[in-house]
Coordinates of C-alpha atoms in Angstrom, one line a residue:
M1138 CA -7.8 1.7 3.9
S1139 CA -8.3 5.5 3.8
Y1140 CA -6.4 7.8 6.2
P1141 CA -6.6 11.5 6.9
L1142 CA -4.3 13.7 4.8
T1143 CA -2.1 14.6 7.8
P1144 CA 1.6 13.8 8.6
N1145 CA 0.5 10.8 10.7
G1146 CA -2.1 9.6 8.1
V1147 CA 0.6 9.7 5.3
K1148 CA 3.0 7.7 7.5
L1149 CA 0.3 5.1 8.2
K1150 CA -0.5 4.8 4.5
Q1151 CA 3.2 4.4 3.6
T1152 CA 3.5 1.6 6.3
E1153 CA 0.5 -0.1 4.7
L1154 CA 2.1 0.2 1.2
F1155 CA 5.4 -1.3 2.4
Q1156 CA 3.5 -4.5 3.2
L1157 CA 2.8 -5.1 -0.5
S1158 CA 4.9 -7.3 -2.8
D1159 CA 7.5 -5.6 -5.0
D1160 CA 5.1 -6.0 -8.0
Q1161 CA 2.1 -4.7 -6.2
L1162 CA 4.1 -1.7 -4.9
Q1163 CA 5.4 -1.0 -8.4
D1164 CA 1.7 -0.9 -9.6
V1165 CA 0.9 1.7 -7.0
A1166 CA 4.0 3.7 -7.9
V1167 CA 2.9 3.8 -11.5
E1168 CA -0.5 5.1 -10.4
M1169 CA 1.1 7.7 -8.3
S1170 CA 3.5 8.9 -11.0
T1171 CA 0.8 9.3 -13.6
D1172 CA -2.1 10.8 -11.6
L1173 CA -1.1 11.6 -8.0
K1174 CA -4.2 13.7 -7.6
S1175 CA -6.6 10.9 -8.2
W1176 CA -4.5 8.5 -6.1
V1177 CA -4.5 10.9 -3.2
L1178 CA -8.2 11.6 -3.4
A1179 CA -8.9 7.9 -3.5
N1180 CA -6.6 6.9 -0.6
F1181 CA -6.9 9.8 1.8
Q1182 CA -9.7 11.6 3.7
V1183 CA -9.2 15.2 2.6
T1184 CA -11.0 18.3 3.7
Q1185 CA -12.6 20.5 1.1
E1186 CA -9.8 23.1 1.7
Q1187 CA -7.1 20.5 1.1
Q1188 CA -8.8 19.3 -2.1
D1189 CA -9.2 22.9 -3.4
Y1190 CA -5.5 23.6 -2.6
Y1191 CA -4.3 20.5 -4.3
E1192 CA -6.5 21.0 -7.4
A1193 CA -5.3 24.6 -7.7
M1194 CA -1.7 23.4 -8.1
D1195 CA -0.2 23.6 -11.6
E1196 CA -0.4 20.2 -13.3
G1197 CA 3.3 20.2 -14.0
Y1198 CA 4.1 20.6 -10.3
R1199 CA 1.6 17.8 -9.4
L1200 CA 3.5 15.6 -11.9
I1201 CA 6.8 16.4 -10.1
L1202 CA 5.2 15.5 -6.8
G1203 CA 3.9 12.2 -8.3
W1204 CA 7.2 11.2 -9.7
Q1205 CA 9.1 12.0 -6.5
A1206 CA 6.5 10.2 -4.3
A1207 CA 6.6 7.1 -6.6
T1208 CA 10.4 7.1 -6.5
T1209 CA 10.5 7.2 -2.8
I1210 CA 7.8 4.5 -2.4
L1211 CA 9.5 2.2 -4.8
N1212 CA 12.7 2.4 -2.7
R1213 CA 10.5 1.7 0.4
N1214 CA 11.6 4.9 2.0
Y1215 CA 9.3 7.1 4.0
F1216 CA 8.8 10.6 2.9
E1217 CA 8.1 13.5 5.2
F1218 CA 4.7 15.1 4.8
G1219 CA 4.5 18.4 6.6
D1220 CA 1.6 19.8 8.5
V1221 CA -0.9 21.5 6.2
P1222 CA -2.0 24.9 7.5
T1223 CA -5.6 24.9 8.6
T1224 CA -6.2 28.5 9.5
F1225 CA -5.0 31.5 7.5
T1226 CA -6.0 34.9 6.4
A1227 CA -7.0 35.7 2.8
E1228 CA -3.6 37.3 2.2
Q1229 CA -1.8 34.2 3.5
K1230 CA -3.9 32.0 1.4
K1231 CA -2.7 33.9 -1.7
A1232 CA 0.9 33.6 -0.6
R1233 CA 1.1 30.0 0.6
T1234 CA 3.8 27.8 -0.8
T1235 CA 4.4 24.1 -1.2
T1236 CA 8.0 23.1 -1.2
L1237 CA 9.4 19.7 -2.2
E1238 CA 12.9 18.6 -1.3
F1239 CA 14.2 15.4 -2.9
N1240 CA 17.4 13.5 -2.6
G1241 CA 18.0 10.0 -4.0
N1242 CA 20.0 7.4 -5.9
A1243 CA 19.4 4.2 -7.7
S1244 CA 21.6 1.5 -9.2
Y1245 CA 21.0 -1.7 -11.1
S1246 CA 23.0 -4.9 -11.5
P1247 CA 21.8 -8.1 -13.2
G1248 CA 23.2 -10.0 -10.2
T1249 CA 21.6 -8.1 -7.4
G1250 CA 18.7 -6.3 -9.1
W1251 CA 18.0 -2.7 -8.4
Q1252 CA 18.7 -0.9 -5.2
G1253 CA 18.3 2.7 -4.2
S1254 CA 17.3 5.2 -1.6
A1255 CA 15.3 8.4 -1.7
S1256 CA 14.2 11.0 0.7
V1257 CA 11.4 13.4 0.1
S1258 CA 10.2 16.2 2.3
L1259 CA 6.9 18.1 1.5
K1260 CA 6.4 21.3 3.4
F1261 CA 3.5 23.8 3.3
T1262 CA 4.1 27.4 4.4
L1263 CA 2.1 30.6 4.5

């Protein structure tokens, strides 16, 4: 199902993903980690402004976002997706910033498998 690229839409998509089996969720995480842009555009309803903003990001930064999103999803933790500014001046548009905050840990034991936790916060500022 496709959701709007809003804080609530991202939360709904994550809830949907958490209904998947571990193997299915891992497949989604691999997609996210290798090409988050395509995954986002296929799974969310985006405005032209959102698409332009996302495509203008440096590829290296998009890779970081993909890896962190995949890590959080694999741990079945929700990540916070901030409000995307919808109105701004031309000067603010040039100065806008996307900030990613990530905290996490993971461990593996043959007896218990892997366990972990992660938190991600994505914020957009003008």
